[in-house]
Coordinates of C-alpha atoms and ligand atoms in Angstrom, one line a residue:
X1 CA -0.4 -21.2 3.6
X2 CA -0.5 -20.4 -0.1
X3 CA 1.7 -19.5 -3.0
X4 CA 1.0 -17.2 -6.0
X5 CA 2.2 -17.9 -9.5
X6 CA 2.4 -15.2 -12.1
X7 CA 2.8 -15.9 -15.8
X8 CA 1.5 -14.5 -19.1
X9 CA -1.5 -16.7 -18.6
X10 CA -2.4 -14.9 -15.4
X11 CA -2.2 -15.5 -11.7
X12 CA -2.9 -18.8 -9.9
X13 CA -3.1 -19.5 -6.2
X14 CA -2.0 -22.9 -4.8
X15 CA -2.0 -24.4 -1.4
X16 CA 1.6 -24.8 -0.1
X17 CA 2.7 -27.2 2.7
X18 CA 6.2 -28.4 1.8
X19 CA 8.0 -25.1 2.2
X20 CA 6.1 -23.6 5.1
X21 CA 8.4 -22.9 8.1
X22 CA 11.5 -23.0 5.9
X23 CA 14.2 -20.4 5.6
X24 CA 14.6 -18.3 2.5
X25 CA 17.6 -20.1 1.1
X26 CA 15.8 -23.5 1.3
X27 CA 12.8 -22.0 -0.4
X28 CA 14.8 -20.6 -3.3
X29 CA 16.7 -23.9 -3.7
X30 CA 13.5 -26.0 -3.7
X31 CA 11.7 -23.7 -6.1
X32 CA 14.6 -23.6 -8.5
X33 CA 14.5 -27.4 -8.5
X34 CA 10.7 -27.4 -8.9
X35 CA 10.3 -24.6 -11.5
X36 CA 13.7 -23.9 -13.0
X37 CA 16.5 -21.4 -12.4
X38 CA 15.0 -18.6 -14.4
X39 CA 11.9 -18.3 -12.1
X40 CA 11.6 -15.0 -10.3
X41 CA 10.9 -15.6 -6.6
X42 CA 9.7 -13.4 -3.7
X43 CA 9.4 -15.2 -0.4
X44 CA 9.1 -14.7 3.3
X45 CA 11.1 -16.6 5.9
X46 CA 10.0 -17.6 9.4
X47 CA 9.9 -13.9 10.5
X48 CA 7.2 -13.1 8.0
X49 CA 5.2 -16.2 8.7
X50 CA 5.2 -15.3 12.4
X51 CA 4.2 -11.7 11.4
X52 CA 7.2 -10.1 13.2
X53 CA 7.0 -6.4 12.5
X54 CA 10.7 -6.3 11.4
X55 CA 10.0 -9.0 8.7
X56 CA 11.2 -8.5 5.1
X57 CA 10.0 -9.7 1.7
X58 CA 13.0 -11.4 0.3
X59 CA 13.8 -11.5 -3.4
X60 CA 16.0 -13.9 -5.4
X61 CA 18.8 -12.0 -7.2
X62 CA 20.5 -13.2 -10.5
X63 CA 22.9 -15.4 -8.5
X64 CA 20.1 -17.0 -6.5
X65 CA 21.1 -15.0 -3.4
X66 CA 18.8 -12.8 -1.4
X67 CA 18.0 -9.2 -1.7
X68 CA 15.5 -7.7 0.7
X69 CA 12.4 -5.4 0.6
X70 CA 13.4 -4.2 4.0
X71 CA 12.0 -1.9 6.6
X72 CA 8.3 -1.3 7.4
X73 CA 7.5 -4.9 8.0
X74 CA 6.2 -5.9 4.6
X75 CA 7.0 -9.5 5.3
X76 CA 4.5 -9.5 8.1
X77 CA 1.9 -8.1 5.7
X78 CA 2.6 -11.0 3.3
X79 CA 2.5 -13.4 6.2
X80 CA -0.8 -12.1 7.4
X81 CA -2.2 -12.8 3.9
X82 CA -0.9 -16.4 4.4
X83 CA 1.3 -16.1 1.2
X84 CA 4.6 -18.0 1.7
X85 CA 6.0 -17.1 -1.8
X86 CA 5.3 -15.6 -5.2
X87 CA 6.9 -16.9 -8.4
X88 CA 7.1 -15.1 -11.7
X89 CA 7.6 -16.8 -15.0
X90 CA 8.1 -14.3 -17.9
X91 CA 8.4 -16.8 -20.7
X92 CA 6.6 -15.6 -23.8
X93 CA 5.6 -12.3 -22.1
X94 CA 5.5 -9.3 -24.5
X95 CA 8.2 -7.3 -22.8
X96 CA 8.3 -3.6 -22.3
X97 CA 7.3 -1.4 -25.2
X98 CA 9.3 1.8 -25.8
X99 CA 7.4 4.5 -27.6
X100 CA 10.5 6.2 -29.1
X101 CA 13.4 3.7 -29.0
X102 CA 16.1 6.0 -30.6
X103 CA 15.3 8.9 -28.1
X104 CA 15.3 6.4 -25.3
X105 CA 18.8 5.0 -26.3
X106 CA 20.3 8.4 -26.6
X107 CA 19.0 9.5 -23.2
X108 CA 20.1 6.2 -21.6
X109 CA 23.6 6.7 -22.9
X110 CA 23.8 10.2 -21.4
X111 CA 22.4 8.9 -18.1
X112 CA 24.8 5.9 -17.9
X113 CA 27.8 8.2 -18.6
X114 CA 26.7 10.5 -15.7
X115 CA 26.5 7.5 -13.4
X116 CA 30.0 6.3 -14.3
X117 CA 31.5 9.8 -14.3
X118 CA 30.5 10.7 -10.7
X119 CA 33.1 9.9 -8.0
X120 CA 30.6 8.3 -5.7
X121 CA 28.5 6.2 -8.1
X122 CA 31.4 5.6 -10.5
X123 CA 34.2 4.9 -8.1
X124 CA 33.4 4.9 -4.3
X125 CA 30.4 2.6 -4.4
X126 CA 31.7 0.0 -6.9
X127 CA 35.0 -0.2 -5.0
X128 CA 34.0 -0.3 -1.3
X129 CA 30.2 -0.7 -1.5
X130 CA 28.0 1.4 0.8
X131 CA 30.3 0.5 3.6
X132 CA 32.7 3.2 2.3
X133 CA 30.7 5.3 4.9
X134 CA 32.1 3.7 8.1
X135 CA 35.3 5.7 8.1
X136 CA 33.7 8.8 6.7
X137 CA 31.0 9.0 9.3
X138 CA 33.4 8.0 12.1
X139 CA 35.7 10.9 11.0
X140 CA 32.6 13.2 11.0
X141 CA 31.7 12.1 14.5
X142 CA 28.3 10.9 13.3
X143 CA 28.7 7.1 13.5
X144 CA 26.2 6.1 16.2
X145 CA 28.1 3.9 18.7
X146 CA 27.0 1.8 21.7
X147 CA 23.3 2.4 21.3
X148 CA 23.7 6.0 20.2
X149 CA 25.8 7.2 23.2
X150 CA 29.0 8.2 21.2
X151 CA 29.6 9.4 17.7
X152 CA 32.8 7.4 17.0
X153 CA 33.8 3.7 17.3
X154 CA 37.3 2.6 18.3
X155 CA 37.0 -0.5 16.1
X156 CA 36.0 1.4 13.0
X157 CA 39.0 0.2 11.0
X158 CA 38.2 -3.4 11.5
X159 CA 34.7 -3.0 10.0
X160 CA 35.4 -0.3 7.4
X161 CA 34.8 -0.4 3.6
X162 CA 38.5 -0.5 3.0
X163 CA 38.9 -3.6 5.3
X164 CA 35.8 -5.2 3.7
X165 CA 37.3 -4.7 0.2
X166 CA 40.7 -6.1 1.1
X167 CA 39.2 -9.1 2.9
X168 CA 36.9 -9.9 -0.1
X169 CA 39.8 -9.7 -2.6
X170 CA 42.1 -11.8 -0.3
X171 CA 39.5 -14.6 0.0
X172 CA 38.4 -14.7 -3.7
X173 CA 35.0 -13.1 -3.3
X174 CA 33.5 -10.4 -5.5
X175 CA 34.2 -6.8 -4.5
X176 CA 31.8 -5.5 -7.2
X177 CA 28.4 -7.1 -8.0
X178 CA 25.0 -5.9 -9.3
X179 CA 21.8 -6.8 -7.5
X180 CA 20.1 -7.0 -10.9
X181 CA 21.4 -7.6 -14.4
X182 CA 21.1 -4.0 -15.6
X183 CA 23.0 -2.2 -12.9
X184 CA 26.1 -0.3 -14.0
X185 CA 27.0 1.0 -10.6
X186 CA 27.4 -2.4 -8.9
X187 CA 27.6 -1.4 -5.2
X188 CA 27.0 -4.9 -4.0
X189 CA 29.6 -7.6 -3.3
X190 CA 30.0 -11.3 -2.5
X191 CA 31.8 -11.9 0.9
X192 CA 33.5 -15.2 1.6
X193 CA 34.6 -16.7 4.9
X194 CA 38.2 -17.6 5.9
X195 CA 37.9 -20.9 3.9
X196 CA 36.8 -19.1 0.7
X197 CA 33.2 -20.3 1.0
X198 CA 30.2 -18.0 0.4
X199 CA 29.1 -16.2 3.5
X200 CA 26.9 -13.3 2.4
X201 CA 26.2 -10.7 -0.3
X202 CA 24.7 -7.3 -0.5
X203 CA 26.6 -6.6 2.7
X204 CA 25.6 -3.0 3.4
X205 CA 26.9 -0.2 5.5
X206 CA 23.8 0.0 7.6
X207 CA 24.1 -3.7 8.7
X208 CA 27.8 -3.4 9.4
X209 CA 27.4 -0.1 11.3
X210 CA 24.4 -1.4 13.3
X211 CA 25.9 -4.7 14.5
X212 CA 29.4 -3.1 14.4
X213 CA 29.6 0.3 16.0
X214 CA 26.1 0.4 17.5
X215 CA 26.6 -3.0 19.2
X216 CA 30.4 -2.6 19.6
X217 CA 31.2 -5.7 17.6
X218 CA 34.4 -5.4 15.6
X219 CA 34.4 -8.8 14.0
X220 CA 33.4 -8.5 10.3
X221 CA 33.0 -12.3 9.9
X222 CA 30.5 -12.5 12.7
X223 CA 28.6 -9.6 11.3
X224 CA 28.6 -11.3 7.8
X225 CA 27.3 -14.5 9.4
X226 CA 24.6 -12.5 11.1
X227 CA 23.7 -10.9 7.7
X228 CA 23.4 -14.4 6.2
X229 CA 21.1 -15.6 9.0
X230 CA 19.0 -12.4 8.8
X231 CA 18.6 -13.1 5.0
X232 CA 17.5 -16.6 5.8
X233 CA 15.0 -15.7 8.5
X234 CA 13.8 -12.8 6.4
X235 CA 14.3 -10.0 8.9
X236 CA 15.3 -6.4 8.4
X237 CA 19.0 -5.9 9.2
X238 CA 18.7 -2.2 10.2
X239 CA 15.8 -2.7 12.5
X240 CA 17.4 -5.9 14.0
X241 CA 20.8 -4.3 14.4
X242 CA 19.4 -1.3 16.2
X243 CA 17.2 -3.6 18.2
X244 CA 20.3 -5.5 19.4
X245 CA 21.8 -2.2 20.6
X246 CA 18.7 -1.6 22.7
X247 CA 18.8 -5.3 23.9
X248 CA 22.4 -4.8 25.0
X249 CA 21.4 -1.7 26.9
X250 CA 18.5 -3.7 28.5
X251 CA 21.0 -6.3 29.7
X252 CA 19.7 -9.2 27.5
X253 CA 23.3 -9.6 26.2
X254 CA 26.5 -7.6 26.8
X255 CA 27.7 -5.0 24.3
X256 CA 30.2 -6.6 21.9
X257 CA 29.0 -10.2 22.5
X258 CA 28.7 -11.4 18.9
X259 CA 28.4 -15.1 19.7
X260 CA 25.3 -14.4 21.9
X261 CA 23.9 -12.1 19.2
X262 CA 24.2 -15.0 16.7
X263 CA 22.6 -17.4 19.1
X264 CA 19.6 -15.1 19.7
X265 CA 19.1 -14.7 16.0
X266 CA 19.1 -18.4 15.3
X267 CA 17.6 -19.9 18.4
X268 CA 15.2 -17.2 19.5
X269 CA 14.1 -15.0 16.5
X270 CA 14.5 -17.8 14.0
X271 CA 12.5 -20.2 16.0
X272 CA 9.9 -17.7 17.1
X273 CA 10.3 -18.3 20.9
X274 CA 8.5 -15.7 23.2
X275 CA 11.8 -13.8 23.6
X276 CA 12.4 -14.1 19.8
X277 CA 9.1 -12.5 19.1
X278 CA 9.9 -9.5 21.3
X279 CA 13.3 -9.2 19.6
X280 CA 11.7 -9.7 16.1
X281 CA 9.4 -6.8 16.8
X282 CA 12.4 -4.5 16.5
X283 CA 14.0 -1.7 18.7
X284 CA 10.7 -0.2 19.9
X285 CA 9.3 -3.6 20.9
X286 CA 12.4 -4.4 23.1
X287 CA 12.4 -0.9 24.5
X288 CA 8.8 -1.2 25.7
X289 CA 9.2 -4.8 27.0
X290 CA 12.3 -4.0 29.0
X291 CA 11.6 -0.4 30.0
X292 CA 14.6 1.1 28.2
X293 CA 14.5 4.9 27.7
X294 CA 17.2 5.3 25.1
X295 CA 15.3 3.8 22.2
X296 CA 16.3 5.3 18.8
X297 CA 13.0 5.1 16.8
X298 CA 10.6 7.5 15.1
X299 CA 7.1 6.3 14.4
X300 CA 8.3 3.0 15.9
X301 CA 10.9 2.5 13.1
X302 CA 14.6 2.3 14.1
X303 CA 16.9 5.3 13.4
X304 CA 19.6 4.3 11.0
X305 CA 23.3 4.9 10.7
X306 CA 23.8 8.7 11.1
X307 CA 23.5 10.5 14.4
X308 CA 21.0 13.3 14.0
X309 CA 22.7 15.4 16.6
X310 CA 25.9 15.7 14.6
X311 CA 24.3 15.4 11.2
X312 CA 21.3 17.6 11.6
X313 CA 19.8 17.5 8.2
X314 CA 19.2 13.8 8.4
X315 CA 17.4 14.4 11.8
X316 CA 14.8 16.4 9.9
X317 CA 14.4 13.5 7.4
X318 CA 14.1 11.0 10.3
X319 CA 11.4 13.1 12.0
X320 CA 9.3 13.8 9.0
X321 CA 9.7 10.7 6.7
X322 CA 6.3 9.2 6.4
X323 CA 7.3 5.6 7.0
X324 CA 9.2 6.4 10.2
X325 CA 12.9 7.1 10.5
X326 CA 14.2 6.5 7.0
X327 CA 17.5 7.9 5.7
X328 CA 16.7 6.9 2.1
X329 CA 13.7 9.2 1.8
X330 CA 15.9 12.4 1.9
X331 CA 19.5 11.5 2.1
X332 CA 21.0 14.8 3.4
X333 CA 24.3 12.9 4.1
X334 CA 25.0 13.7 0.5
X335 CA 25.2 17.4 1.1
X336 CA 25.9 17.4 4.9
X337 CA 28.9 15.1 4.7
X338 CA 29.8 14.1 1.1
X339 CA 29.7 17.6 -0.5
X340 CA 27.3 16.3 -3.2
X341 CA 24.9 19.0 -4.4
X342 CA 26.7 21.7 -2.5
X343 CA 27.4 21.8 1.3
X344 CA 25.2 22.5 4.3
X345 CA 27.1 22.4 7.6
X346 CA 26.0 19.3 9.5
X347 CA 26.4 20.8 12.9
X348 CA 24.3 23.9 12.3
X349 CA 20.5 24.2 11.9
X350 CA 20.6 26.7 9.0
X351 CA 19.3 25.3 5.7
X352 CA 18.6 21.7 7.0
X353 CA 14.7 21.9 6.7
X354 CA 15.0 23.1 3.1
X355 CA 17.7 20.5 2.3
X356 CA 15.6 17.7 3.7
X357 CA 12.4 18.9 2.0
X358 CA 14.1 19.3 -1.4
X359 CA 15.7 15.9 -1.2
X360 CA 12.5 14.2 0.0
X361 CA 10.5 15.7 -2.9
X362 CA 13.2 14.7 -5.4
X363 CA 13.5 11.2 -3.9
X364 CA 9.8 10.6 -3.9
X365 CA 9.8 11.4 -7.7
X366 CA 12.9 9.3 -8.5
X367 CA 11.6 6.4 -6.4
X368 CA 8.4 6.4 -8.4
X369 CA 10.5 5.7 -11.6
X370 CA 11.9 2.5 -10.0
X371 CA 15.5 3.8 -10.1
X372 CA 18.0 2.9 -7.5
X373 CA 18.6 5.7 -4.9
X374 CA 22.3 5.9 -5.9
X375 CA 21.4 7.7 -9.1
X376 CA 20.9 10.7 -6.8
X377 CA 24.6 11.4 -6.5
X378 CA 25.2 12.2 -10.2
X379 CA 21.6 13.7 -10.4
X380 CA 22.6 16.3 -7.8
X381 CA 26.0 17.2 -9.4
X382 CA 26.0 16.5 -13.1
X383 CA 23.6 18.8 -15.0
X384 CA 22.7 16.4 -17.8
X385 CA 21.8 13.5 -15.5
X386 CA 18.3 14.3 -14.3
X387 CA 17.1 15.7 -17.7
X388 CA 18.3 12.4 -19.3
X389 CA 16.2 10.4 -16.8
X390 CA 13.2 12.5 -17.6
X391 CA 13.9 12.1 -21.4
X392 CA 14.0 8.3 -20.8
X393 CA 10.6 8.4 -19.1
X394 CA 9.2 10.6 -21.9
X395 CA 10.6 8.3 -24.6
X396 CA 9.3 5.2 -22.9
X397 CA 5.7 6.4 -22.7
X398 CA 5.6 8.9 -25.6
X399 CA 4.8 11.8 -23.2
X400 CA 6.5 15.2 -22.5
X401 CA 7.0 15.6 -18.7
X402 CA 9.1 18.7 -17.7
X403 CA 11.4 19.1 -14.7
X404 CA 8.5 20.9 -12.9
X405 CA 6.1 18.0 -13.6
X406 CA 8.6 15.7 -11.9
X407 CA 8.9 18.0 -8.9
X408 CA 5.1 18.2 -8.6
X409 CA 4.9 14.4 -8.8
X410 CA 7.3 14.2 -5.8
X411 CA 5.2 16.7 -3.8
X412 CA 2.1 14.9 -4.6
X413 CA 3.6 11.5 -3.5
X414 CA 4.7 13.0 -0.1
X415 CA 1.3 14.7 0.5
X416 CA -0.6 11.5 -0.4
X417 CA 1.5 9.5 2.1
X418 CA 1.0 12.1 4.8
X419 CA -2.7 12.2 4.2
X420 CA -2.7 8.4 4.7
X421 CA -0.8 8.8 8.0
X422 CA -3.2 11.5 9.2
X423 CA -6.2 9.3 8.4
X424 CA -4.4 6.4 10.2
X425 CA -4.2 8.6 13.4
X426 CA -0.7 10.1 13.1
X427 CA -0.3 13.8 14.1
X428 CA 2.6 16.2 14.0
X429 CA 3.6 15.0 17.5
X430 CA 4.8 11.8 15.7
X431 CA 7.2 13.9 13.6
X432 CA 9.6 14.1 16.6
X433 CA 12.9 12.5 17.6
X434 CA 13.2 10.7 21.0
X435 CA 13.8 13.0 24.0
X436 CA 17.3 11.6 24.7
X437 CA 18.7 13.3 21.5
X438 CA 17.8 16.7 23.2
X439 CA 19.1 15.9 26.6
X440 CA 22.2 13.8 25.9
X441 CA 25.1 15.6 24.1
X442 CA 27.0 13.2 21.8
X443 CA 30.9 13.2 21.6
X444 CA 33.1 14.3 19.9
X445 CA 31.1 17.5 19.0
X446 CA 29.0 17.5 22.2
X447 CA 26.1 18.2 19.8
X448 CA 22.4 17.9 20.8
X449 CA 19.2 17.9 18.8
X450 CA 18.1 21.5 19.1
X451 CA 15.2 21.9 16.6
X452 CA 12.0 23.3 18.0
X453 CA 8.7 21.6 17.1
X454 CA 7.7 24.6 15.1
X455 CA 11.0 24.4 13.1
X456 CA 10.4 20.8 12.3
X457 CA 6.8 21.4 11.3
X458 CA 8.0 24.0 8.7
X459 CA 9.0 20.9 6.6
X460 CA 5.4 20.4 5.5
X461 CA 5.1 24.0 4.1
X462 CA 5.1 23.3 0.4
Ligands
LIG1 S1 20.9 -1.3 -8.3 FE1 21.7 0.1 -6.7 S2 21.7 -1.2 -4.8 FE2 21.6 -2.6 -6.6 S3 23.8 -3.1 -6.9 FE3 23.2 -1.4 -8.3 S4 23.8 0.5 -7.2 FE4 23.7 -1.2 -5.7

């Protein structure tokens, strides 16, 4: 395998043998010793080297912990190119030039104020992290439980954002933490074990929901340990958690058995055994291998933490998002559940296609700026927020984009991605949720997925 090194002198490629086969934490430790603490590092763990389709590209954060380019199997792409890691040394680099610095500063101040003034980005996320959503979704009956058979989890309090926060504080961890130096929201956190030792960070709702409610595990410490192991192996925690729900349904392990889940992660996936490779291929892979029919995937990507029968807007996003089921590409939970940007009743079909379409267009544009998705909450509610972001872009480049230009950019991104999919052989038949969502009502609302194919296909009319 090889490594890539990026500096102001250019890019060099070197053969790598010492770190091949190592987990991400060992790679980061060794590279910091070899190249210095300041070196930027992107790496793949065993999952990427073995080209498992749930593999991540892992990134060192400012505290030498791991953040993940998750979903979509990018780690397998890097593994297929035989690149174990990429290092970045920015010493002596020219930095980013701002065309109009004063204008940029003024816009940045307005933007930052909006982020801090909004109750979700200024208060909910920094206090409880994304895991604030466990109790909210449980209350709404949209928390997929036991491989998507129920919408509420009896053990929700034990894994909630409130419990997470109190546990972190009691054990001397950090309830509020940024995944990069410039973040002012700081939704991340550092979670310690019972003895006050580091266990994991960037401990997200999706991971906690997936291993928690969807696999019926109500032990936050075991979920945190699994999160740490997944960081080390370099495997996606949404795909892997949903996969475990399907594996439990297949009888590979019982629902709620966290010790066996941890063993499978370490001894099978981490070591790339034949079973580990099936599990490391994600929910669809296990469903196919074991003949399971309740497999929550779209375009072979696991459906995340919101049941589309009881939160219907997100179902349209899962069906149509170009990378497969992806909540982040059009987060209707904001408007369906959190009353951000108005309210669209989650249990009714009215307005959901338009909601998902508008959010996917806006998200494609905002994603293109490199901004974190959580700026969307103030952007939807605080009138000065989005114009300030556009002002920053204009001041950075010395251009004059309008709001319409940004909307058109979002549309263009979505259409380009769809064109790519069509040329790769995807059709509108792939913009569908699995059949069981239509035939199995989910408690407590006894809701089913009731959109016709024609109604879903309306999404692309823009
Ligand atoms: S950039 Fe976004 S994901 Fe990272 S800590 Fe800040 S709010 Fe959280």
